[in-house]
Amino acid sequence: MNKTTKSIIKIVIALFVFVISFNTRSFGAHCENIVVVIDPGHGGDSLGGNYEDRIERDINLITAFAMRDRLEQYDGVDVYVTRENNTDKEMTRKERFDFAKKVNADFLFSIHYNMSEYHTLFGSEVWIPSKGNNYVLGYQFATIEMKALTELGLFDRGIKNKLDKNKSGEYYGILKYSEEYDIPAVIIEHCHLDEERDSAFWNEEAYKRFGVTDADCVAKFFKLSSQSLGIDNSTFENIAVSKPTGRADRDYTDPEYCDITVDDAGEQATNVTVHVKAADWDNYIQYYQYSVDGGNTFSRLEAWDDRSSEEQIFDLDKTQGYDMDIIVRTLNKYDLYTQSESVHVAGLPLPEIEEDITESESVPDRQYDTVEIKTNKEKSSEKDFPPIYVFLVTLIVLFITFNILFAVSVSRKKKRKRRKKAVKKPVDDEFDLDILE
Ligand SMILES: [Zn+2]
């Protein structure tokens, strides 16, 4: 072999090695098994969401095991779970990633269930890293996962990310370590454990079905197929996601505007139609709620029908004798809200009052008249003789009486003493006498 042939062979070998090593690193066409770490959140004393008889720590484990069992039926994947029971001390987030690093994980999936402060929110969401390739991979997986969860009947609360208060790093510990260890990760919040509209998923069967769903989504993402399940994902394509410059960040601003107009067909109409116009130009409107008492209390959250639309229409029933002050709140993807101005709508008139009652002029025909009459009564009784005045006058009378009695008794005593002293010795000083007594 001459020198040229040798160097051509060397170049060909080098190219071959390069192509092989490139392929093993990409998720699409792999030679080694994909390593998946499933991380059931919480554990030990950390219960996570805890509502009625539902404890997130325990539910996470049911879902995680179902996910592992399903994923192990796919070819070309090794599956690990970070914790096997609920009684052990809670693993720190670092320990979870130390584990993932040790097994050479390609991805960590953090399994969770959700709860909200006022038990008002419902639906699923996926939290993803904010930076670099992990953002791209997180977003691609979350797209598959959110589609599957909404197909199960859950409300889509979106794919989200959140930075710490200095905006210099991740807010969620799991995603912080994902960045530090350079292992892609996502947090899957399957459903809420405290809002009735997610209640169809509060049973062991559903917790397991979530695990199966998660596994099928992971398989799609990694193009894993299963001979035993008869699933071929080899042609599946992840969506194109562009890498953010710097860090992707969440929306911190309330929806841009929220205006309402109310159609009232008149005094006899039994309901009104509320037209809501609202928008959040950074993301979208996902819930709305209304108040009929000027904002003191609000309805439960309702899904905004069409996220690409700036309009929502709904009806409200009128009540006899009660006026409405209608206010609507619209909430964006991050549950921040903007509230409309109040619109006044008169209530339905009360039914005709029977004759024997109408004879008495004082019977009110409207709710607010009743309130006024009560107030006037209170005011007039205040003018007549409020109890505080009685008390003060009694006090003054008692005070004067006591003073008169005291003065009389003192002057009598002095007279008596003066009589006694006049017998013993001459009176020198009245003041001294008083002290000696
Ligand atoms: Zn949790």
XYZ file of C-alpha atoms and ligand atoms in Angstrom:
438
model
C 0.000 0.000 0.000
C 1.332 3.405 -0.875
C 1.104 6.465 1.375
C -1.956 7.932 -0.380
C -3.949 4.679 -0.039
C -2.997 4.471 3.652
C -4.123 8.019 4.355
C -7.389 7.502 2.422
C -8.075 4.401 4.587
C -7.261 6.442 7.726
C -9.665 9.199 6.674
C -12.414 6.648 5.902
C -11.931 4.978 9.329
C -11.947 8.369 11.083
C -15.162 9.357 9.278
C -16.735 5.976 10.201
C -15.842 6.415 13.900
C -17.159 9.996 13.850
C -20.512 8.963 12.321
C -20.893 6.065 14.797
C -20.125 8.223 17.840
C -22.444 11.009 16.583
C -25.290 8.545 16.159
C -24.958 7.064 19.640
C -25.237 10.571 21.085
C -28.396 11.491 19.170
C -31.622 10.036 20.552
C -33.003 9.103 17.131
C -30.796 6.267 16.011
C -28.975 4.723 18.916
C -26.724 1.773 19.386
C -26.807 1.682 23.176
C -29.915 1.413 25.295
C -31.615 4.657 26.286
C -31.416 5.158 30.058
C -34.565 6.585 31.639
C -34.769 7.612 35.295
C -38.252 7.897 36.777
C -38.336 10.078 39.877
C -41.473 9.849 42.054
C -41.525 13.207 43.873
C -41.474 13.578 47.675
C -41.158 10.568 50.046
C -40.518 10.044 53.751
C -41.952 12.965 55.741
C -42.533 14.971 52.593
C -46.113 14.163 51.580
C -46.351 16.710 48.760
C -49.976 17.528 47.941
C -52.243 16.190 50.683
C -56.010 16.585 50.366
C -58.744 14.526 51.963
C -57.435 10.945 51.626
C -55.122 11.694 48.708
C -51.407 11.853 49.478
C -49.202 12.835 46.554
C -46.125 11.024 47.946
C -47.971 7.690 47.685
C -49.765 8.400 44.407
C -46.482 9.409 42.698
C -45.150 5.954 43.473
C -48.166 4.166 41.948
C -47.739 6.169 38.740
C -43.951 5.702 38.685
C -44.168 1.901 39.021
C -46.832 1.670 36.292
C -44.605 3.842 34.099
C -41.598 1.582 34.706
C -43.593 -1.607 34.032
C -44.883 -0.221 30.750
C -41.575 1.290 29.588
C -39.725 -1.987 30.256
C -41.905 -3.575 27.576
C -40.220 -1.365 24.964
C -36.987 -2.431 23.255
C -33.690 -0.641 23.747
C -34.368 1.038 27.082
C -33.077 0.676 30.647
C -35.419 2.012 33.308
C -34.561 3.092 36.863
C -36.717 4.503 39.665
C -35.083 6.828 42.229
C -37.044 5.565 45.236
C -38.871 2.303 45.864
C -41.033 3.108 48.895
C -42.641 5.843 50.969
C -41.184 5.089 54.363
C -37.552 6.047 53.668
C -36.283 9.532 54.418
C -37.001 11.918 51.543
C -34.200 11.983 48.948
C -32.766 15.419 48.317
C -32.922 16.715 44.772
C -29.165 16.401 44.553
C -29.348 12.743 45.603
C -31.916 12.123 42.869
C -29.503 13.530 40.290
C -26.491 11.760 41.795
C -28.485 8.589 41.161
C -29.315 9.676 37.592
C -25.673 10.480 36.899
C -24.497 7.164 38.320
C -26.736 5.190 35.938
C -25.764 7.499 33.049
C -29.315 8.740 32.513
C -30.435 10.227 29.217
C -33.465 11.854 30.838
C -35.074 12.225 34.282
C -38.859 12.348 34.557
C -40.132 13.816 37.820
C -43.573 12.458 38.693
C -45.958 14.762 40.586
C -49.575 15.686 41.328
C -50.777 19.205 41.986
C -52.762 21.282 44.457
C -53.553 25.008 44.556
C -53.684 27.407 47.481
C -57.437 28.067 47.233
C -58.352 24.707 45.636
C -59.498 26.539 42.515
C -57.178 25.272 39.775
C -57.619 22.095 37.758
C -55.786 20.340 34.906
C -52.251 19.230 33.974
C -48.995 21.033 33.330
C -45.346 20.221 32.548
C -42.416 22.287 33.862
C -39.309 22.309 31.679
C -35.722 23.672 31.902
C -35.233 27.249 30.731
C -31.877 26.977 29.000
C -30.045 25.439 26.059
C -30.569 21.962 24.695
C -32.412 20.850 27.844
C -35.072 23.445 27.071
C -35.453 22.070 23.537
C -35.655 18.437 24.703
C -37.969 19.360 27.595
C -40.294 21.243 25.284
C -40.349 18.425 22.730
C -41.239 15.817 25.348
C -43.767 18.096 27.102
C -45.568 18.638 23.789
C -46.157 14.882 23.471
C -47.086 14.544 27.159
C -49.567 17.459 27.232
C -51.286 16.167 24.106
C -51.690 12.725 25.716
C -52.979 14.145 29.014
C -55.572 16.349 27.307
C -56.673 13.308 25.299
C -57.358 11.620 28.651
C -59.755 14.496 29.358
C -57.587 16.836 31.414
C -57.504 20.602 31.113
C -54.278 21.845 29.474
C -52.445 24.230 31.840
C -49.506 24.414 29.504
C -45.772 23.865 29.166
C -44.040 26.225 31.563
C -40.753 27.364 32.982
C -39.908 29.550 35.933
C -36.730 31.273 37.092
C -35.604 32.027 40.638
C -36.151 35.521 42.013
C -32.833 36.840 40.664
C -33.689 35.306 37.282
C -30.209 33.812 37.277
C -31.247 30.170 37.611
C -34.097 27.692 37.754
C -36.835 28.115 40.372
C -37.450 24.361 40.781
C -34.680 22.373 42.440
C -35.073 19.406 40.094
C -34.498 21.625 37.064
C -31.591 23.390 38.800
C -29.763 20.059 39.084
C -30.830 19.110 35.571
C -28.771 22.078 34.404
C -25.873 21.436 36.791
C -25.576 17.742 35.846
C -26.531 18.380 32.199
C -29.236 15.708 32.282
C -32.514 16.766 30.658
C -35.477 16.645 33.040
C -39.132 17.638 33.261
C -41.664 17.841 36.088
C -45.002 16.289 35.156
C -47.946 17.589 37.224
C -50.560 15.059 36.171
C -53.698 16.547 37.700
C -54.938 18.420 40.772
C -55.860 16.464 43.896
C -58.179 19.146 45.323
C -60.558 20.347 42.590
C -63.687 18.417 41.656
C -63.174 18.710 37.911
C -60.116 16.432 38.187
C -61.993 13.994 40.440
C -62.432 11.397 37.656
C -58.680 10.777 38.041
C -58.669 10.226 41.808
C -58.441 6.447 41.803
C -55.733 3.829 41.566
C -56.712 2.811 38.049
C -56.254 6.385 36.812
C -52.932 6.799 38.677
C -51.673 3.689 36.860
C -53.091 4.853 33.539
C -51.069 8.066 33.945
C -47.944 5.919 34.327
C -48.738 3.975 31.151
C -49.414 7.236 29.311
C -46.106 8.729 30.513
C -44.227 5.613 29.345
C -45.834 5.720 25.888
C -44.898 9.409 25.588
C -41.281 8.664 26.573
C -41.214 5.879 23.973
C -42.450 8.237 21.254
C -39.930 10.906 22.232
C -37.014 8.418 22.007
C -38.515 6.572 18.972
C -38.645 3.378 21.009
C -40.716 0.528 19.622
C -42.130 -2.534 21.312
C -42.498 -5.916 19.676
C -44.520 -7.270 22.601
C -46.914 -4.279 22.574
C -46.952 -4.050 18.762
C -45.971 -0.361 18.842
C -43.686 1.126 16.196
C -42.420 4.634 16.942
C -39.507 4.496 14.484
C -40.993 7.157 12.220
C -42.149 9.471 15.004
C -40.849 13.029 14.607
C -40.435 15.451 17.509
C -41.556 19.008 16.803
C -38.901 21.560 15.868
C -38.044 23.798 18.829
C -35.519 26.595 18.592
C -32.986 26.967 21.368
C -33.650 30.101 23.439
C -30.993 32.809 23.477
C -30.022 32.969 27.143
C -32.879 31.798 29.335
C -36.497 31.435 28.393
C -38.566 33.072 31.103
C -42.166 33.069 32.142
C -44.706 35.865 31.734
C -44.954 38.000 34.879
C -47.612 40.427 33.667
C -51.381 40.287 34.054
C -53.549 39.924 30.955
C -53.508 43.125 28.881
C -57.190 43.943 29.230
C -60.593 42.585 30.252
C -63.799 44.384 29.266
C -67.395 43.250 29.529
C -70.700 44.270 28.020
C -73.990 42.833 29.275
C -77.060 42.217 27.104
C -80.214 42.601 29.172
C -83.441 42.063 27.207
C -85.415 44.029 29.816
C -87.186 43.744 33.166
C -88.951 40.461 32.336
C -85.908 38.638 30.828
C -84.823 35.823 33.164
C -81.148 35.974 32.209
C -78.488 38.230 30.749
C -75.689 37.494 28.279
C -72.183 38.586 29.267
C -69.704 39.313 26.458
C -66.097 39.214 27.698
C -63.263 40.673 25.656
C -59.813 39.888 27.035
C -56.274 39.117 25.892
C -52.818 38.286 27.135
C -50.428 38.968 24.325
C -47.469 37.209 26.006
C -49.361 33.920 26.281
C -53.144 33.419 26.380
C -56.284 33.496 28.521
C -57.044 30.056 29.959
C -59.667 30.587 32.692
C -62.358 33.119 33.583
C -64.609 33.608 36.598
C -67.367 36.070 37.470
C -68.819 37.905 40.438
C -72.449 39.044 40.733
C -71.927 40.941 44.009
C -69.465 43.575 42.868
C -66.369 41.459 43.489
C -66.994 40.222 47.060
C -67.269 36.612 45.921
C -66.381 34.918 42.643
C -67.598 31.820 40.833
C -65.340 28.814 40.349
C -62.911 29.057 37.412
C -64.250 28.156 33.988
C -62.211 27.188 30.951
C -61.816 29.952 28.351
C -63.214 28.195 25.291
C -60.836 29.280 22.528
C -57.299 30.403 23.370
C -56.829 32.013 19.987
C -59.955 34.149 20.524
C -60.229 37.355 22.538
C -63.919 36.777 23.211
C -65.970 34.575 25.547
C -69.742 34.660 25.965
C -71.791 33.247 28.836
C -75.265 33.631 30.361
C -76.190 34.530 33.933
C -79.601 33.923 35.510
C -81.323 36.863 37.174
C -82.726 36.530 40.704
C -85.994 37.979 41.966
C -85.481 41.061 44.061
C -81.687 41.061 43.782
C -79.699 43.365 41.543
C -76.374 42.148 40.130
C -73.051 43.973 39.939
C -71.227 41.823 37.412
C -67.427 41.680 37.323
C -65.382 39.205 35.255
C -61.801 38.103 35.864
C -59.697 36.529 33.133
C -56.620 34.477 34.065
C -53.603 33.800 31.860
C -51.411 30.683 31.566
C -49.642 31.600 34.830
C -52.945 32.233 36.688
C -52.419 36.006 36.771
C -55.658 37.903 36.294
C -57.157 41.148 35.067
C -60.601 42.210 36.208
C -63.332 44.087 34.318
C -65.278 47.129 35.475
C -68.542 46.387 37.296
C -71.796 46.397 35.299
C -75.095 46.893 37.171
C -78.116 44.788 36.223
C -81.511 45.147 37.959
C -82.956 41.956 39.436
C -86.281 40.434 38.472
C -89.229 42.258 40.078
C -90.813 40.473 43.043
C -94.238 38.905 42.408
C -97.408 41.017 43.003
C -98.079 41.284 46.741
C -101.504 40.048 47.970
C -104.230 42.581 48.929
C -104.332 42.198 52.719
C -100.600 42.879 52.852
C -100.630 45.811 50.387
C -103.010 47.642 52.724
C -100.076 48.233 55.026
C -97.930 50.923 53.418
C -94.744 49.963 55.218
C -94.243 46.626 53.353
C -91.172 47.012 51.136
C -91.341 45.874 47.511
C -87.568 45.700 46.926
C -84.701 44.171 48.832
C -82.777 47.433 49.105
C -85.908 49.191 50.518
C -85.869 46.712 53.409
C -82.305 47.646 54.129
C -83.108 51.365 54.068
C -86.065 50.984 56.411
C -83.990 49.037 58.898
C -81.324 51.737 58.837
C -83.886 54.501 59.398
C -85.339 52.648 62.375
C -81.885 52.333 63.899
C -81.230 56.032 63.298
C -84.555 57.155 64.895
C -83.998 54.975 67.960
C -80.575 56.589 68.307
C -82.253 60.040 68.409
C -84.893 58.940 71.017
C -82.709 57.683 73.822
C -79.655 55.548 73.242
C -78.599 53.472 76.295
C -75.231 55.277 76.572
C -76.970 58.579 77.480
C -79.023 56.864 80.198
C -75.841 55.493 81.682
C -74.023 58.862 81.632
C -76.918 60.754 83.255
C -77.214 58.117 86.011
C -73.476 58.424 86.629
C -73.629 62.236 86.953
C -76.630 62.064 89.333
C -74.845 59.491 91.510
C -71.660 61.606 91.531
C -73.504 64.768 92.664
C -75.476 62.858 95.352
C -72.289 61.311 96.705
C -70.547 64.690 96.898
C -73.441 66.293 98.783
C -73.576 63.411 101.279
C -69.808 63.534 101.775
C -69.796 67.303 102.353
C -72.632 67.025 104.901
C -70.906 64.231 106.840
C -67.547 66.115 106.937
C -69.110 69.322 108.218
C -71.001 67.371 110.972
C -67.783 65.699 112.158
C -65.951 69.039 112.311
C -68.687 70.549 114.373
C -68.517 67.589 116.826
C -64.703 67.917 117.187
C -64.790 71.624 117.626
C -67.157 71.030 120.529
C -64.748 68.447 122.111
C -61.591 70.646 121.649
C -63.334 73.599 123.149
C -63.464 71.585 126.392
C -59.783 70.315 126.391
C -57.702 73.195 124.960
C -58.066 76.292 122.793
C -58.451 75.669 118.995
C -55.204 76.644 117.177
C -55.380 75.151 113.682
C -58.264 73.415 111.973
C -55.949 71.969 109.320
C -53.794 70.095 111.878
C -56.852 68.636 113.424
C -57.916 67.186 110.124
C -54.541 65.456 109.726
C -54.588 63.969 113.203
C -57.953 62.416 112.567
Zn -45.199 17.371 44.155
